[in-house]
Amino acid sequence: MAQQEDVFKKIVSHCKEYGFVFPSSDIYDGLGAVYDYGQNGVELKNNIKQYWWQSMVLLHENIVGIDAAIFMHPTTWKASGHVDAFNDPLIDNRDSKKRYRADVLIEDQLAKYEDKIQKEIEKAQKRFGDAFDEAQFRATNARVLENQEKFDALHKRYQEVMNAEGGIDLEGMKQIILDEGIVCPISGTRNWTDVRQFNLMFKTEMGSTADGASTIYLRPETAQGIFVNYLNVQKTGRMKLPFGIAQIGKAFRNEIVARQFIFRMREFEQMEMQFFIKPGTELDWFAKWKETRMKWHQNLGFGAENYRFHDHDKLAHYANAATDIEFHMPFGFKEVEGIHSRTNFDLSQHAKYSGKKIEYFDPETNESYTPYVIETSIGVDRMFLSIMCHSYEEQQLPDGQTRTVLHLPAALAPVKLAVFPLTKKDGMPEKAQEIINDLRFHFNCKYEEKDQIGKRYRRMDAIGCPYCVTVDQQTLEDNTVTLRDRDTMEQRRVAISELRGIIEDKVNITSLLKKLL
Ligand code: GAP
C-alpha cells in the first residue's frame, strides 16, 4: 500500500513536471482542490472528450449533443432536489479546527475493522499455505469474529442513521462517532461539534442588488441542463423515443474532503448522457448501457481486471437501478462513472415547478407520457487520472538504465509524432520541418532539436508520444528516416512518404471508435 502511495505521489509530480496538470493559481500556492491543465494535459483531456463525444454522437444516430449554460434558473435546483438535499454531513474538531465529513469518518472506521480482518487472513494464509480454508478461518478465528461483530454492529447503526425517516439522523451520527471513540487524525482528540448539513452548491448573485439580484448556483452537475432542454431538442430535432442527449461541461461542488489530486475537485468536468425511453423498458436499457459503457472503458486496453461494477444497494428514492464503473487506481478501486436509471423523476419535477407539460406523444400507441431516463455520467478528470495512473511506468532497461514512460493509448496521446534533426546543420532541421509541415494537418507533431537524441527520446517517452522520427545524413540522400516506437523502443528505417500511412490510423480517435462497433 505504502508503495502504491509512493507511485501515486510520483504520478502527481510527473503531471506537473511535464505540463499535464498544475495546481490552480500556482504562484499564489494553489487553491484547494482546483487544478489547471497544462500544454500536454489539455491535449490529453481534449482527446478523452473527443473519444467520449464521438462514441455517443457519431456512433449513435439517436443521440445528439447540446452545450447548456453553467448558470441556470434557480428554480432548476429546487426542482431537482439539490437545494434541499445536495448536502454532506459535517463535523468539526474543536481542537484542530479541522472539518470532516461525518459519514467519511464512520466509513473509515468500518474500513479499519475490515483491514484488521484482512490482516488476520493474510497472516493465516502465509502460515497454512495451500491448506488454508478462508471460509472456515472466518467462521472460527476469535479475532476475526470479534472484528466482524464490531463491523456488523457499526454497519447496522450506520445504515439506520443514514436511512432515518426525514433524512439523515445527525445526532445519531455524532453518537456513533463518540461511541466508536473516533479521534481527529490531527489533534488526536474526541472534542467534536454537533454534525450539521452543508450544501455543496456554490452560490453567487446575478444582477445588481438594486435591480433585485437573485441567488443563482454554479451547476453541480451538467444533467439538469439536459433535462430542461428535453422539449427543445425533442421538438426541434423531431426525435423519437428512445433517444439521447449528450453534453460535456464544467460542474462545481464545494467538496469538504477534497482528496487524491484530481479525483475529487471543486471545479471539474462531466460527460453526461441522458437516454429518454418508454416507461417499463428501463431495466433492459440500463443493462444495455452498462455493457456499452464498460466496453468503452475496456476498449482502451488497460485490462478487464482493472474494472468492476459496483451495483448500489441503497438507491435514491427516484432511482430503480444504479451502478458505478470503478477503476483500479493506486489507492484502490474507485468510481469513475455512474449509470443510473432515474425513472421520470427529473422531467416530472421540472414539469411541476415550471408548470409546463413535459411529455412525449408516442405515435405508435397514441399516448402521451413522461419518458423515463437512463443516465451515464462520467468525470473527465477522473478518467484522465485513471489513464495517467495506468500508463505511468518507471521501466528498468536491459542496459541497466531506467526510463519513465507513459504508455498512453496512441489515440489519446497529446503529441503523436516528434521529429528530430540529428544535428542542427547540413539542412537536417529544414528537412525535419518539412516533414512536420506535411504531417501536421493529420495529427499533432512536435519539433525538437535540443540535447542529444537519447535525451529527446526520454522527454517524449515522459509525455507518452508514441512515435519519434530522426532525420540524419542518410535522410538527405534517400528520403528515409528512423522511426522509433515508444513502447518497444524498436527503430526501423522507413521512407518519409510512408510515415503518414504507418502512423495516422493508429493515432486517430477513429482507431478506437472502430473497435467499438
Ligand atoms: N448527474 C449524476 C451525477 O452527477 P455523480 O455520481 O455525482 O452523478 C458523476 O457524478 C461523475 O462525476 C462521477 O462518477 C465522477 O467521475 C465525477 N465527479 C463527481 N464529483 C466529482 C468531483 N468532486 N471531482 C471530480 N469528479 C467528480
PDB file of C-alpha atoms in Angstrom, residues 76-264:
ATOM      1  CA  THR A  76     -33.984  24.272 -11.552  1.00  0.00           C
ATOM      2  CA  TRP A  77     -32.130  23.331  -8.384  1.00  0.00           C
ATOM      3  CA  LYS A  78     -35.215  23.462  -6.223  1.00  0.00           C
ATOM      4  CA  ALA A  79     -36.974  21.097  -8.654  1.00  0.00           C
ATOM      5  CA  SER A  80     -34.013  18.722  -8.935  1.00  0.00           C
ATOM      6  CA  GLY A  81     -33.765  18.452  -5.157  1.00  0.00           C
ATOM      7  CA  HIS A  82     -30.266  19.950  -4.961  1.00  0.00           C
ATOM      8  CA  VAL A  83     -31.285  22.948  -2.827  1.00  0.00           C
ATOM      9  CA  ASP A  84     -32.819  20.740  -0.158  1.00  0.00           C
ATOM     10  CA  ALA A  85     -30.840  17.548  -0.368  1.00  0.00           C
ATOM     11  CA  PHE A  86     -27.425  18.007  -2.000  1.00  0.00           C
ATOM     12  CA  ASN A  87     -25.711  18.015   1.373  1.00  0.00           C
ATOM     13  CA  ASP A  88     -22.810  16.460   3.198  1.00  0.00           C
ATOM     14  CA  PRO A  89     -22.995  15.895   6.979  1.00  0.00           C
ATOM     15  CA  LEU A  90     -20.093  17.789   8.538  1.00  0.00           C
ATOM     16  CA  ILE A  91     -18.408  17.720  11.914  1.00  0.00           C
ATOM     17  CA  ASP A  92     -15.593  19.910  13.293  1.00  0.00           C
ATOM     18  CA  ASN A  93     -12.903  19.036  15.784  1.00  0.00           C
ATOM     19  CA  ARG A  94     -12.713  21.936  18.242  1.00  0.00           C
ATOM     20  CA  ASP A  95      -9.009  21.434  18.992  1.00  0.00           C
ATOM     21  CA  SER A  96      -7.563  21.124  15.487  1.00  0.00           C
ATOM     22  CA  LYS A  97     -10.319  23.320  13.956  1.00  0.00           C
ATOM     23  CA  LYS A  98     -10.414  20.760  11.133  1.00  0.00           C
ATOM     24  CA  ARG A  99     -13.669  19.910   9.402  1.00  0.00           C
ATOM     25  CA  TYR A 100     -14.602  16.376   8.360  1.00  0.00           C
ATOM     26  CA  ARG A 101     -17.435  14.579   6.672  1.00  0.00           C
ATOM     27  CA  ALA A 102     -19.088  12.619   9.456  1.00  0.00           C
ATOM     28  CA  ASP A 103     -20.062   9.803   7.073  1.00  0.00           C
ATOM     29  CA  VAL A 104     -16.443   9.508   5.889  1.00  0.00           C
ATOM     30  CA  LEU A 105     -15.190   9.233   9.484  1.00  0.00           C
ATOM     31  CA  ILE A 106     -17.619   6.362  10.063  1.00  0.00           C
ATOM     32  CA  GLU A 107     -16.785   4.691   6.748  1.00  0.00           C
ATOM     33  CA  ASP A 108     -13.073   4.929   7.602  1.00  0.00           C
ATOM     34  CA  GLN A 109     -13.840   3.216  10.909  1.00  0.00           C
ATOM     35  CA  LEU A 110     -15.661   0.418   9.052  1.00  0.00           C
ATOM     36  CA  ALA A 111     -12.649   0.086   6.759  1.00  0.00           C
ATOM     37  CA  LYS A 112     -10.397  -0.265   9.833  1.00  0.00           C
ATOM     38  CA  TYR A 113     -12.359  -3.316  11.006  1.00  0.00           C
ATOM     39  CA  GLU A 114     -12.173  -4.774   7.516  1.00  0.00           C
ATOM     40  CA  ASP A 115      -8.415  -4.159   7.395  1.00  0.00           C
ATOM     41  CA  LYS A 116      -7.933  -5.942  10.708  1.00  0.00           C
ATOM     42  CA  ILE A 117      -9.847  -8.962   9.398  1.00  0.00           C
ATOM     43  CA  GLN A 118      -7.883  -8.942   6.167  1.00  0.00           C
ATOM     44  CA  LYS A 119      -4.558  -8.830   8.026  1.00  0.00           C
ATOM     45  CA  GLU A 120      -5.513 -11.884  10.114  1.00  0.00           C
ATOM     46  CA  ILE A 121      -6.471 -13.724   6.923  1.00  0.00           C
ATOM     47  CA  GLU A 122      -3.220 -12.831   5.177  1.00  0.00           C
ATOM     48  CA  LYS A 123      -1.169 -13.948   8.195  1.00  0.00           C
ATOM     49  CA  ALA A 124      -3.000 -17.278   8.325  1.00  0.00           C
ATOM     50  CA  GLN A 125      -2.708 -17.722   4.572  1.00  0.00           C
ATOM     51  CA  LYS A 126       1.066 -17.427   4.852  1.00  0.00           C
ATOM     52  CA  ARG A 127       1.158 -19.841   7.773  1.00  0.00           C
ATOM     53  CA  PHE A 128      -1.051 -22.574   6.258  1.00  0.00           C
ATOM     54  CA  GLY A 129      -0.216 -22.172   2.570  1.00  0.00           C
ATOM     55  CA  ASP A 130      -2.311 -24.282   0.171  1.00  0.00           C
ATOM     56  CA  ALA A 131      -4.149 -25.975   3.043  1.00  0.00           C
ATOM     57  CA  PHE A 132      -5.730 -22.642   4.068  1.00  0.00           C
ATOM     58  CA  ASP A 133      -9.522 -22.609   4.091  1.00  0.00           C
ATOM     59  CA  GLU A 134     -10.632 -18.964   4.282  1.00  0.00           C
ATOM     60  CA  ALA A 135     -14.316 -19.658   4.921  1.00  0.00           C
ATOM     61  CA  GLN A 136     -13.522 -21.927   7.841  1.00  0.00           C
ATOM     62  CA  PHE A 137     -10.978 -19.448   9.232  1.00  0.00           C
ATOM     63  CA  ARG A 138     -13.511 -16.596   9.056  1.00  0.00           C
ATOM     64  CA  ALA A 139     -16.075 -18.741  10.878  1.00  0.00           C
ATOM     65  CA  THR A 140     -13.772 -19.833  13.718  1.00  0.00           C
ATOM     66  CA  ASN A 141     -10.906 -17.402  14.385  1.00  0.00           C
ATOM     67  CA  ALA A 142     -11.633 -15.403  17.544  1.00  0.00           C
ATOM     68  CA  ARG A 143     -10.030 -12.140  16.403  1.00  0.00           C
ATOM     69  CA  VAL A 144     -11.765 -12.263  13.030  1.00  0.00           C
ATOM     70  CA  LEU A 145     -15.112 -12.982  14.691  1.00  0.00           C
ATOM     71  CA  GLU A 146     -14.645 -10.140  17.155  1.00  0.00           C
ATOM     72  CA  ASN A 147     -13.853  -7.615  14.394  1.00  0.00           C
ATOM     73  CA  GLN A 148     -16.623  -8.949  12.173  1.00  0.00           C
ATOM     74  CA  GLU A 149     -19.086  -8.470  15.027  1.00  0.00           C
ATOM     75  CA  LYS A 150     -17.911  -4.885  15.533  1.00  0.00           C
ATOM     76  CA  PHE A 151     -18.124  -4.255  11.794  1.00  0.00           C
ATOM     77  CA  ASP A 152     -21.656  -5.653  11.523  1.00  0.00           C
ATOM     78  CA  ALA A 153     -22.908  -3.715  14.539  1.00  0.00           C
ATOM     79  CA  LEU A 154     -21.449  -0.453  13.253  1.00  0.00           C
ATOM     80  CA  HIS A 155     -22.680  -1.096   9.728  1.00  0.00           C
ATOM     81  CA  LYS A 156     -26.206  -1.683  11.010  1.00  0.00           C
ATOM     82  CA  ARG A 157     -26.185   1.516  13.086  1.00  0.00           C
ATOM     83  CA  TYR A 158     -24.735   3.470  10.183  1.00  0.00           C
ATOM     84  CA  GLN A 159     -27.450   2.239   7.817  1.00  0.00           C
ATOM     85  CA  GLU A 160     -30.088   3.212  10.368  1.00  0.00           C
ATOM     86  CA  VAL A 161     -28.855   6.791  10.773  1.00  0.00           C
ATOM     87  CA  MET A 162     -28.354   7.263   7.025  1.00  0.00           C
ATOM     88  CA  ASN A 163     -31.820   5.985   6.199  1.00  0.00           C
ATOM     89  CA  ALA A 164     -33.714   7.564   9.091  1.00  0.00           C
ATOM     90  CA  GLU A 165     -37.164   8.891   8.363  1.00  0.00           C
ATOM     91  CA  GLY A 166     -36.999  12.552   7.379  1.00  0.00           C
ATOM     92  CA  GLY A 167     -33.337  12.347   6.277  1.00  0.00           C
ATOM     93  CA  ILE A 168     -30.029  11.551   7.931  1.00  0.00           C
ATOM     94  CA  ASP A 169     -30.154  11.334  11.729  1.00  0.00           C
ATOM     95  CA  LEU A 170     -27.406  13.847  12.552  1.00  0.00           C
ATOM     96  CA  GLU A 171     -27.475  13.304  16.329  1.00  0.00           C
ATOM     97  CA  GLY A 172     -27.267   9.568  15.788  1.00  0.00           C
ATOM     98  CA  MET A 173     -24.221  10.110  13.595  1.00  0.00           C
ATOM     99  CA  LYS A 174     -22.430  12.096  16.273  1.00  0.00           C
ATOM    100  CA  GLN A 175     -23.280   9.431  18.839  1.00  0.00           C
ATOM    101  CA  ILE A 176     -21.681   6.766  16.649  1.00  0.00           C
ATOM    102  CA  ILE A 177     -18.510   8.860  16.351  1.00  0.00           C
ATOM    103  CA  LEU A 178     -18.386   9.240  20.143  1.00  0.00           C
ATOM    104  CA  ASP A 179     -19.243   5.591  20.899  1.00  0.00           C
ATOM    105  CA  GLU A 180     -16.629   4.312  18.457  1.00  0.00           C
ATOM    106  CA  GLY A 181     -14.004   6.584  20.060  1.00  0.00           C
ATOM    107  CA  ILE A 182     -13.118   8.083  16.671  1.00  0.00           C
ATOM    108  CA  VAL A 183     -10.401  10.712  17.124  1.00  0.00           C
ATOM    109  CA  CYS A 184      -9.345  13.632  14.920  1.00  0.00           C
ATOM    110  CA  PRO A 185      -6.267  12.493  12.948  1.00  0.00           C
ATOM    111  CA  ILE A 186      -4.628  15.915  13.556  1.00  0.00           C
ATOM    112  CA  SER A 187      -5.320  16.695  17.243  1.00  0.00           C
ATOM    113  CA  GLY A 188      -5.918  13.106  18.368  1.00  0.00           C
ATOM    114  CA  THR A 189      -8.892  14.292  20.482  1.00  0.00           C
ATOM    115  CA  ARG A 190     -12.606  13.471  20.599  1.00  0.00           C
ATOM    116  CA  ASN A 191     -13.645  17.087  21.115  1.00  0.00           C
ATOM    117  CA  TRP A 192     -16.290  17.111  18.355  1.00  0.00           C
ATOM    118  CA  THR A 193     -19.003  19.646  17.496  1.00  0.00           C
ATOM    119  CA  ASP A 194     -22.501  18.554  16.502  1.00  0.00           C
ATOM    120  CA  VAL A 195     -22.992  17.216  12.979  1.00  0.00           C
ATOM    121  CA  ARG A 196     -24.616  19.706  10.551  1.00  0.00           C
ATOM    122  CA  GLN A 197     -25.727  19.516   6.960  1.00  0.00           C
ATOM    123  CA  PHE A 198     -23.691  21.526   4.488  1.00  0.00           C
ATOM    124  CA  ASN A 199     -24.962  22.206   0.962  1.00  0.00           C
ATOM    125  CA  LEU A 200     -22.335  21.525  -1.703  1.00  0.00           C
ATOM    126  CA  MET A 201     -23.540  24.066  -4.259  1.00  0.00           C
ATOM    127  CA  PHE A 202     -21.588  27.280  -4.846  1.00  0.00           C
ATOM    128  CA  LYS A 203     -23.805  30.345  -4.757  1.00  0.00           C
ATOM    129  CA  THR A 204     -23.408  33.674  -6.458  1.00  0.00           C
ATOM    130  CA  GLU A 205     -25.636  36.601  -7.401  1.00  0.00           C
ATOM    131  CA  MET A 206     -26.930  37.618 -10.779  1.00  0.00           C
ATOM    132  CA  GLY A 207     -27.775  41.258 -11.453  1.00  0.00           C
ATOM    133  CA  SER A 208     -27.071  44.185  -9.119  1.00  0.00           C
ATOM    134  CA  THR A 209     -28.749  44.341  -5.735  1.00  0.00           C
ATOM    135  CA  ALA A 210     -30.696  47.493  -6.708  1.00  0.00           C
ATOM    136  CA  ASP A 211     -32.220  45.583  -9.629  1.00  0.00           C
ATOM    137  CA  GLY A 212     -33.256  42.861  -7.255  1.00  0.00           C
ATOM    138  CA  ALA A 213     -30.389  40.412  -7.561  1.00  0.00           C
ATOM    139  CA  SER A 214     -31.216  36.753  -7.392  1.00  0.00           C
ATOM    140  CA  THR A 215     -29.166  33.979  -5.915  1.00  0.00           C
ATOM    141  CA  ILE A 216     -28.001  31.568  -8.534  1.00  0.00           C
ATOM    142  CA  TYR A 217     -25.830  28.482  -8.332  1.00  0.00           C
ATOM    143  CA  LEU A 218     -22.888  27.150 -10.244  1.00  0.00           C
ATOM    144  CA  ARG A 219     -24.303  23.890 -11.584  1.00  0.00           C
ATOM    145  CA  PRO A 220     -23.260  20.846  -9.519  1.00  0.00           C
ATOM    146  CA  GLU A 221     -23.989  18.518 -12.466  1.00  0.00           C
ATOM    147  CA  THR A 222     -24.489  19.051 -16.180  1.00  0.00           C
ATOM    148  CA  ALA A 223     -27.501  16.724 -16.302  1.00  0.00           C
ATOM    149  CA  GLN A 224     -30.089  19.375 -15.406  1.00  0.00           C
ATOM    150  CA  GLY A 225     -29.093  21.406 -18.479  1.00  0.00           C
ATOM    151  CA  ILE A 226     -30.191  18.380 -20.497  1.00  0.00           C
ATOM    152  CA  PHE A 227     -33.482  17.830 -18.654  1.00  0.00           C
ATOM    153  CA  VAL A 228     -34.598  21.445 -19.053  1.00  0.00           C
ATOM    154  CA  ASN A 229     -33.828  21.219 -22.791  1.00  0.00           C
ATOM    155  CA  TYR A 230     -35.614  17.908 -23.324  1.00  0.00           C
ATOM    156  CA  LEU A 231     -38.616  19.537 -25.044  1.00  0.00           C
ATOM    157  CA  ASN A 232     -36.490  21.921 -27.133  1.00  0.00           C
ATOM    158  CA  VAL A 233     -34.358  19.110 -28.517  1.00  0.00           C
ATOM    159  CA  GLN A 234     -37.178  16.601 -28.931  1.00  0.00           C
ATOM    160  CA  LYS A 235     -39.317  19.065 -30.866  1.00  0.00           C
ATOM    161  CA  THR A 236     -36.662  20.813 -32.981  1.00  0.00           C
ATOM    162  CA  GLY A 237     -34.845  17.562 -33.720  1.00  0.00           C
ATOM    163  CA  ARG A 238     -38.139  15.661 -34.190  1.00  0.00           C
ATOM    164  CA  MET A 239     -36.612  12.971 -32.011  1.00  0.00           C
ATOM    165  CA  LYS A 240     -38.407   9.701 -31.469  1.00  0.00           C
ATOM    166  CA  LEU A 241     -38.029   7.648 -28.324  1.00  0.00           C
ATOM    167  CA  PRO A 242     -35.635   6.118 -27.481  1.00  0.00           C
ATOM    168  CA  PHE A 243     -33.146   8.973 -27.940  1.00  0.00           C
ATOM    169  CA  GLY A 244     -30.292  10.524 -26.024  1.00  0.00           C
ATOM    170  CA  ILE A 245     -28.862  13.969 -25.332  1.00  0.00           C
ATOM    171  CA  ALA A 246     -25.155  14.209 -24.570  1.00  0.00           C
ATOM    172  CA  GLN A 247     -23.251  17.059 -23.007  1.00  0.00           C
ATOM    173  CA  ILE A 248     -19.730  17.824 -21.805  1.00  0.00           C
ATOM    174  CA  GLY A 249     -19.190  20.677 -19.391  1.00  0.00           C
ATOM    175  CA  LYS A 250     -17.965  22.062 -16.118  1.00  0.00           C
ATOM    176  CA  ALA A 251     -19.600  21.264 -12.803  1.00  0.00           C
ATOM    177  CA  PHE A 252     -18.853  22.720  -9.368  1.00  0.00           C
ATOM    178  CA  ARG A 253     -19.133  21.243  -5.893  1.00  0.00           C
ATOM    179  CA  ASN A 254     -17.863  22.719  -2.670  1.00  0.00           C
ATOM    180  CA  GLU A 255     -16.330  19.393  -1.616  1.00  0.00           C
ATOM    181  CA  ILE A 256     -15.292  19.345   2.017  1.00  0.00           C
ATOM    182  CA  VAL A 257     -12.961  16.420   1.880  1.00  0.00           C
ATOM    183  CA  ALA A 258     -11.037  17.104  -1.299  1.00  0.00           C
ATOM    184  CA  ARG A 259      -8.593  14.254  -1.691  1.00  0.00           C
ATOM    185  CA  GLN A 260      -6.408  12.439  -4.158  1.00  0.00           C
ATOM    186  CA  PHE A 261      -5.377  15.162  -6.556  1.00  0.00           C
ATOM    187  CA  ILE A 262      -7.864  15.487  -9.448  1.00  0.00           C
ATOM    188  CA  PHE A 263     -10.034  12.642  -8.150  1.00  0.00           C
ATOM    189  CA  ARG A 264     -12.220  14.936  -6.045  1.00  0.00           C
TER     190      ARG A 264
END
